[in-house]
Amino acid sequence: MSTHIASVYDEDLKYLTRRISEMGGLAEQMVAESVRALVNSDLALAQKVISDDVILDDAERQIGEKAIITIARRQPMAADLREIMGSIRIAADLERVGDLGKNNAKRVIAVANASLPRQLSRGLEHLAELALVQLKEVLDVYASRSVEKANSIRERDSEIDAIYTSLFRELLTYMMEDPRNITPCTHLLFCAKNIERIGDHATNIAETIYYMATGAQPVGDRPKDDSANTVGALESST
């Protein structure tokens, strides 16, 4: 490969890295703002989150197009091919994170007139904080390519599951205590599930980074909170 071609190829890889970082920053912002809009019944902020999703969708499409063109032109192998394929997978996960933030923002209107108990608001905020910390850390790992840190994030997946399970049960309790709570709490259940899934996407990204760095998949199943099985059964029955 000539010096000029190698330079262009490096620029292509740098472009993918830069766009992934930009997507990650916007996805983080959308999730944080969607939860803030939900807790504060901020309809204007919710609409901003919904509008920002278009930017994230465009970024994923651009990353996919650049990746395909780079593969076709350069025919990369081994680590370089993993780098490009990993970018496609990470972009897809970040796009889904944005979708989940947008979905929560759409529910702001439905719960805007409901008086949310402060305890429930704190529970949602705490769950979101954990998911956002995990997302931020995995984006930092994308920059550093630390296999150890990627595996550490994967090992902590059960923490978010446990908080989600606790919040799920708390919401069910409010629904059983007063039928008037059923509609707003149902919306909050969906919001909590969306936040829990954001943690799953962060874990997906950690596994992709592990593969990009090592060429192997992480060993063993993801750690899961045992009570998540019970919650899953309850979700299926509702």
mmCIF file of C-alpha atoms in Angstrom:
data_model
loop_
_atom_site.group_PDB
_atom_site.id
_atom_site.type_symbol
_atom_site.label_atom_id
_atom_site.label_comp_id
_atom_site.label_asym_id
_atom_site.label_seq_id
_atom_site.Cartn_x
_atom_site.Cartn_y
_atom_site.Cartn_z
ATOM 1 C CA MET A 1 0.000 0.000 0.000
ATOM 2 C CA SER A 2 1.477 3.362 -1.067
ATOM 3 C CA THR A 3 2.001 6.167 1.422
ATOM 4 C CA HIS A 4 -0.813 8.198 -0.150
ATOM 5 C CA ILE A 5 -3.305 5.311 -0.067
ATOM 6 C CA ALA A 6 -2.337 4.492 3.522
ATOM 7 C CA SER A 7 -2.896 8.127 4.488
ATOM 8 C CA VAL A 8 -6.357 8.181 2.911
ATOM 9 C CA TYR A 9 -7.202 4.882 4.609
ATOM 10 C CA ASP A 10 -6.134 6.287 7.983
ATOM 11 C CA GLU A 11 -8.360 9.304 7.376
ATOM 12 C CA ASP A 12 -11.299 6.980 6.699
ATOM 13 C CA LEU A 13 -10.746 5.199 10.017
ATOM 14 C CA LYS A 14 -10.362 8.513 11.848
ATOM 15 C CA TYR A 15 -13.637 9.686 10.302
ATOM 16 C CA LEU A 16 -15.454 6.619 11.657
ATOM 17 C CA THR A 17 -13.928 7.110 15.113
ATOM 18 C CA ARG A 18 -14.864 10.796 15.174
ATOM 19 C CA ARG A 19 -18.448 10.188 14.067
ATOM 20 C CA ILE A 20 -18.920 7.413 16.642
ATOM 21 C CA SER A 21 -17.730 9.818 19.356
ATOM 22 C CA GLU A 22 -20.147 12.479 18.118
ATOM 23 C CA MET A 23 -23.020 9.997 18.062
ATOM 24 C CA GLY A 24 -22.168 8.893 21.590
ATOM 25 C CA GLY A 25 -22.197 12.455 22.893
ATOM 26 C CA LEU A 26 -25.576 13.176 21.316
ATOM 27 C CA ALA A 27 -27.064 9.880 22.529
ATOM 28 C CA GLU A 28 -25.936 10.654 26.101
ATOM 29 C CA GLN A 29 -27.472 14.114 25.872
ATOM 30 C CA MET A 30 -30.779 12.797 24.527
ATOM 31 C CA VAL A 31 -31.141 10.253 27.331
ATOM 32 C CA ALA A 32 -30.304 12.796 30.052
ATOM 33 C CA GLU A 33 -32.674 15.391 28.595
ATOM 34 C CA SER A 34 -35.511 12.888 28.123
ATOM 35 C CA VAL A 35 -35.389 11.924 31.805
ATOM 36 C CA ARG A 36 -35.173 15.566 32.874
ATOM 37 C CA ALA A 37 -38.154 16.388 30.652
ATOM 38 C CA LEU A 38 -40.099 13.472 32.152
ATOM 39 C CA VAL A 39 -39.388 14.396 35.775
ATOM 40 C CA ASN A 40 -40.048 18.122 35.246
ATOM 41 C CA SER A 41 -42.927 17.757 32.742
ATOM 42 C CA ASP A 42 -40.894 19.896 30.317
ATOM 43 C CA LEU A 43 -42.711 19.582 26.995
ATOM 44 C CA ALA A 44 -40.302 21.883 25.116
ATOM 45 C CA LEU A 45 -37.285 19.818 26.181
ATOM 46 C CA ALA A 46 -39.117 16.605 25.244
ATOM 47 C CA GLN A 47 -39.763 17.994 21.754
ATOM 48 C CA LYS A 48 -36.079 18.881 21.406
ATOM 49 C CA VAL A 49 -35.112 15.282 22.193
ATOM 50 C CA ILE A 50 -37.591 14.007 19.605
ATOM 51 C CA SER A 51 -36.160 16.388 16.991
ATOM 52 C CA ASP A 52 -32.548 15.450 17.781
ATOM 53 C CA ASP A 53 -33.248 11.821 16.875
ATOM 54 C CA VAL A 54 -33.118 12.744 13.181
ATOM 55 C CA ILE A 55 -29.499 13.898 13.628
ATOM 56 C CA LEU A 56 -28.573 10.569 15.229
ATOM 57 C CA ASP A 57 -30.292 8.599 12.457
ATOM 58 C CA ASP A 58 -28.374 10.558 9.801
ATOM 59 C CA ALA A 59 -25.082 9.950 11.603
ATOM 60 C CA GLU A 60 -25.674 6.183 11.681
ATOM 61 C CA ARG A 61 -26.464 6.192 7.967
ATOM 62 C CA GLN A 62 -23.315 8.190 7.158
ATOM 63 C CA ILE A 63 -21.143 5.842 9.225
ATOM 64 C CA GLY A 64 -22.637 2.824 7.462
ATOM 65 C CA GLU A 65 -22.052 4.337 4.033
ATOM 66 C CA LYS A 66 -18.450 5.313 4.829
ATOM 67 C CA ALA A 67 -17.756 1.842 6.257
ATOM 68 C CA ILE A 68 -19.082 0.085 3.145
ATOM 69 C CA ILE A 69 -17.102 2.345 0.807
ATOM 70 C CA THR A 70 -13.938 1.831 2.867
ATOM 71 C CA ILE A 71 -14.314 -1.953 2.804
ATOM 72 C CA ALA A 72 -14.942 -1.953 -0.956
ATOM 73 C CA ARG A 73 -11.960 0.278 -1.737
ATOM 74 C CA ARG A 74 -9.367 -0.919 0.786
ATOM 75 C CA GLN A 75 -10.347 -4.565 1.338
ATOM 76 C CA PRO A 76 -9.145 -4.459 4.964
ATOM 77 C CA MET A 77 -8.227 -7.589 6.895
ATOM 78 C CA ALA A 78 -7.905 -8.683 10.524
ATOM 79 C CA ALA A 79 -7.806 -5.778 12.997
ATOM 80 C CA ASP A 80 -8.686 -3.131 10.397
ATOM 81 C CA LEU A 81 -11.749 -5.079 9.270
ATOM 82 C CA ARG A 82 -12.821 -5.562 12.900
ATOM 83 C CA GLU A 83 -12.438 -1.815 13.422
ATOM 84 C CA ILE A 84 -14.770 -0.998 10.548
ATOM 85 C CA MET A 85 -17.349 -3.680 11.334
ATOM 86 C CA GLY A 86 -17.239 -2.665 14.992
ATOM 87 C CA SER A 87 -18.024 0.926 14.002
ATOM 88 C CA ILE A 88 -21.160 -0.248 12.196
ATOM 89 C CA ARG A 89 -22.304 -2.261 15.204
ATOM 90 C CA ILE A 90 -21.597 0.505 17.707
ATOM 91 C CA ALA A 91 -23.385 3.084 15.535
ATOM 92 C CA ALA A 92 -26.448 0.804 15.461
ATOM 93 C CA ASP A 93 -26.422 0.507 19.269
ATOM 94 C CA LEU A 94 -26.080 4.274 19.700
ATOM 95 C CA GLU A 95 -28.930 4.863 17.265
ATOM 96 C CA ARG A 96 -31.110 2.550 19.362
ATOM 97 C CA VAL A 97 -30.091 4.440 22.525
ATOM 98 C CA GLY A 98 -31.323 7.613 20.840
ATOM 99 C CA ASP A 99 -34.574 5.894 19.879
ATOM 100 C CA LEU A 100 -35.133 4.854 23.489
ATOM 101 C CA GLY A 101 -34.512 8.407 24.676
ATOM 102 C CA LYS A 102 -36.948 9.677 22.040
ATOM 103 C CA ASN A 103 -39.561 7.122 23.114
ATOM 104 C CA ASN A 104 -39.309 8.351 26.709
ATOM 105 C CA ALA A 105 -39.610 11.949 25.530
ATOM 106 C CA LYS A 106 -42.823 11.056 23.687
ATOM 107 C CA ARG A 107 -44.336 9.863 26.987
ATOM 108 C CA VAL A 108 -43.794 13.239 28.662
ATOM 109 C CA ILE A 109 -47.113 14.505 27.280
ATOM 110 C CA ALA A 110 -48.951 11.466 28.637
ATOM 111 C CA VAL A 111 -47.684 11.953 32.200
ATOM 112 C CA ALA A 112 -47.392 15.762 32.194
ATOM 113 C CA ASN A 113 -50.606 16.263 34.181
ATOM 114 C CA ALA A 114 -49.933 13.432 36.616
ATOM 115 C CA SER A 115 -48.424 14.207 39.991
ATOM 116 C CA LEU A 116 -45.482 11.817 40.206
ATOM 117 C CA PRO A 117 -44.462 10.779 43.716
ATOM 118 C CA ARG A 118 -40.981 12.135 44.393
ATOM 119 C CA GLN A 119 -39.827 8.642 45.292
ATOM 120 C CA LEU A 120 -40.696 7.387 41.803
ATOM 121 C CA SER A 121 -38.964 10.354 40.184
ATOM 122 C CA ARG A 122 -35.838 9.666 42.218
ATOM 123 C CA GLY A 123 -35.976 6.010 41.197
ATOM 124 C CA LEU A 124 -36.124 6.896 37.506
ATOM 125 C CA GLU A 125 -33.337 9.442 37.896
ATOM 126 C CA HIS A 126 -31.140 6.925 39.723
ATOM 127 C CA LEU A 127 -31.733 4.280 37.048
ATOM 128 C CA ALA A 128 -30.908 6.824 34.331
ATOM 129 C CA GLU A 129 -27.761 7.929 36.163
ATOM 130 C CA LEU A 130 -26.471 4.349 36.235
ATOM 131 C CA ALA A 131 -27.259 3.838 32.552
ATOM 132 C CA LEU A 132 -25.606 7.138 31.605
ATOM 133 C CA VAL A 133 -22.484 6.373 33.633
ATOM 134 C CA GLN A 134 -22.236 3.024 31.879
ATOM 135 C CA LEU A 135 -22.734 4.684 28.482
ATOM 136 C CA LYS A 136 -20.114 7.370 29.187
ATOM 137 C CA GLU A 137 -17.610 4.822 30.441
ATOM 138 C CA VAL A 138 -18.037 2.587 27.408
ATOM 139 C CA LEU A 139 -17.501 5.555 25.085
ATOM 140 C CA ASP A 140 -14.295 6.330 26.979
ATOM 141 C CA VAL A 141 -13.279 2.694 26.491
ATOM 142 C CA TYR A 142 -13.962 3.055 22.769
ATOM 143 C CA ALA A 143 -11.273 5.742 22.735
ATOM 144 C CA SER A 144 -8.792 3.799 24.910
ATOM 145 C CA ARG A 145 -9.547 0.262 23.637
ATOM 146 C CA SER A 146 -8.985 -1.091 27.152
ATOM 147 C CA VAL A 147 -10.003 -4.753 27.153
ATOM 148 C CA GLU A 148 -10.024 -4.841 30.955
ATOM 149 C CA LYS A 149 -12.376 -1.869 31.238
ATOM 150 C CA ALA A 150 -14.646 -3.210 28.491
ATOM 151 C CA ASN A 151 -14.965 -6.478 30.389
ATOM 152 C CA SER A 152 -15.572 -4.598 33.665
ATOM 153 C CA ILE A 153 -18.505 -2.721 32.130
ATOM 154 C CA ARG A 154 -19.951 -5.988 30.870
ATOM 155 C CA GLU A 155 -19.619 -7.534 34.327
ATOM 156 C CA ARG A 156 -21.652 -4.663 35.867
ATOM 157 C CA ASP A 157 -24.700 -5.173 33.654
ATOM 158 C CA SER A 158 -26.621 -6.747 36.554
ATOM 159 C CA GLU A 159 -26.479 -3.508 38.614
ATOM 160 C CA ILE A 160 -28.922 -1.733 36.301
ATOM 161 C CA ASP A 161 -31.092 -4.851 36.147
ATOM 162 C CA ALA A 162 -31.395 -4.876 39.942
ATOM 163 C CA ILE A 163 -32.407 -1.192 40.136
ATOM 164 C CA TYR A 164 -34.913 -1.677 37.322
ATOM 165 C CA THR A 165 -36.446 -4.679 39.095
ATOM 166 C CA SER A 166 -36.854 -2.659 42.298
ATOM 167 C CA LEU A 167 -38.472 0.247 40.434
ATOM 168 C CA PHE A 168 -40.747 -2.103 38.512
ATOM 169 C CA ARG A 169 -42.104 -3.577 41.765
ATOM 170 C CA GLU A 170 -42.526 -0.128 43.264
ATOM 171 C CA LEU A 171 -44.576 1.040 40.285
ATOM 172 C CA LEU A 172 -46.785 -2.054 40.510
ATOM 173 C CA THR A 173 -47.415 -1.256 44.167
ATOM 174 C CA TYR A 174 -48.587 2.284 43.320
ATOM 175 C CA MET A 175 -50.884 0.878 40.624
ATOM 176 C CA MET A 176 -52.477 -1.587 43.033
ATOM 177 C CA GLU A 177 -52.950 1.029 45.749
ATOM 178 C CA ASP A 178 -54.901 3.479 43.579
ATOM 179 C CA PRO A 179 -56.472 2.766 40.148
ATOM 180 C CA ARG A 180 -55.866 6.412 39.199
ATOM 181 C CA ASN A 181 -52.143 5.631 39.181
ATOM 182 C CA ILE A 182 -52.476 2.892 36.577
ATOM 183 C CA THR A 183 -52.153 5.026 33.449
ATOM 184 C CA PRO A 184 -49.220 7.243 34.526
ATOM 185 C CA CYS A 185 -47.414 4.342 36.177
ATOM 186 C CA THR A 186 -47.809 2.213 33.049
ATOM 187 C CA HIS A 187 -46.076 4.945 31.057
ATOM 188 C CA LEU A 188 -43.342 5.084 33.685
ATOM 189 C CA LEU A 189 -42.921 1.309 33.480
ATOM 190 C CA PHE A 190 -42.205 1.633 29.777
ATOM 191 C CA CYS A 191 -39.805 4.505 30.465
ATOM 192 C CA ALA A 192 -37.944 2.469 33.086
ATOM 193 C CA LYS A 193 -37.689 -0.467 30.691
ATOM 194 C CA ASN A 194 -36.302 1.829 27.997
ATOM 195 C CA ILE A 195 -33.622 3.065 30.401
ATOM 196 C CA GLU A 196 -32.742 -0.504 31.381
ATOM 197 C CA ARG A 197 -32.364 -1.352 27.696
ATOM 198 C CA ILE A 198 -29.962 1.591 27.295
ATOM 199 C CA GLY A 199 -27.733 -0.217 29.785
ATOM 200 C CA ASP A 200 -28.001 -3.341 27.619
ATOM 201 C CA HIS A 201 -26.864 -1.376 24.570
ATOM 202 C CA ALA A 202 -23.902 0.004 26.528
ATOM 203 C CA THR A 203 -22.992 -3.598 27.340
ATOM 204 C CA ASN A 204 -23.351 -4.512 23.659
ATOM 205 C CA ILE A 205 -20.864 -1.766 22.827
ATOM 206 C CA ALA A 206 -18.446 -3.049 25.490
ATOM 207 C CA GLU A 207 -18.610 -6.519 23.918
ATOM 208 C CA THR A 208 -18.010 -5.057 20.455
ATOM 209 C CA ILE A 209 -14.959 -3.140 21.707
ATOM 210 C CA TYR A 210 -13.651 -6.329 23.303
ATOM 211 C CA TYR A 211 -14.006 -8.082 19.945
ATOM 212 C CA MET A 212 -12.387 -5.178 18.055
ATOM 213 C CA ALA A 213 -9.373 -5.272 20.379
ATOM 214 C CA THR A 214 -8.909 -9.038 20.692
ATOM 215 C CA GLY A 215 -10.633 -10.704 17.752
ATOM 216 C CA ALA A 216 -12.534 -12.897 20.228
ATOM 217 C CA GLN A 217 -15.901 -12.726 21.948
ATOM 218 C CA PRO A 218 -16.050 -12.262 25.740
ATOM 219 C CA VAL A 219 -16.113 -15.541 27.623
ATOM 220 C CA GLY A 220 -19.274 -16.591 29.449
ATOM 221 C CA ASP A 221 -22.775 -15.191 29.686
ATOM 222 C CA ARG A 222 -23.512 -11.672 30.875
ATOM 223 C CA PRO A 223 -24.127 -11.415 34.619
ATOM 224 C CA LYS A 224 -27.851 -10.929 35.244
ATOM 225 C CA ASP A 225 -29.849 -10.101 38.340
ATOM 226 C CA ASP A 226 -31.777 -13.295 39.185
ATOM 227 C CA SER A 227 -34.961 -11.385 39.935
ATOM 228 C CA ALA A 228 -35.011 -10.084 36.360
ATOM 229 C CA ASN A 229 -36.533 -13.410 35.298
ATOM 230 C CA THR A 230 -39.499 -12.806 37.573
ATOM 231 C CA VAL A 231 -39.977 -9.295 36.242
ATOM 232 C CA GLY A 232 -39.766 -10.590 32.692
ATOM 233 C CA ALA A 233 -42.576 -13.022 33.410
ATOM 234 C CA LEU A 234 -44.687 -10.223 34.893
ATOM 235 C CA GLU A 235 -44.033 -8.023 31.848
ATOM 236 C CA SER A 236 -45.145 -10.793 29.516
ATOM 237 C CA SER A 237 -48.396 -11.210 31.416
ATOM 238 C CA THR A 238 -49.285 -7.481 31.320
#
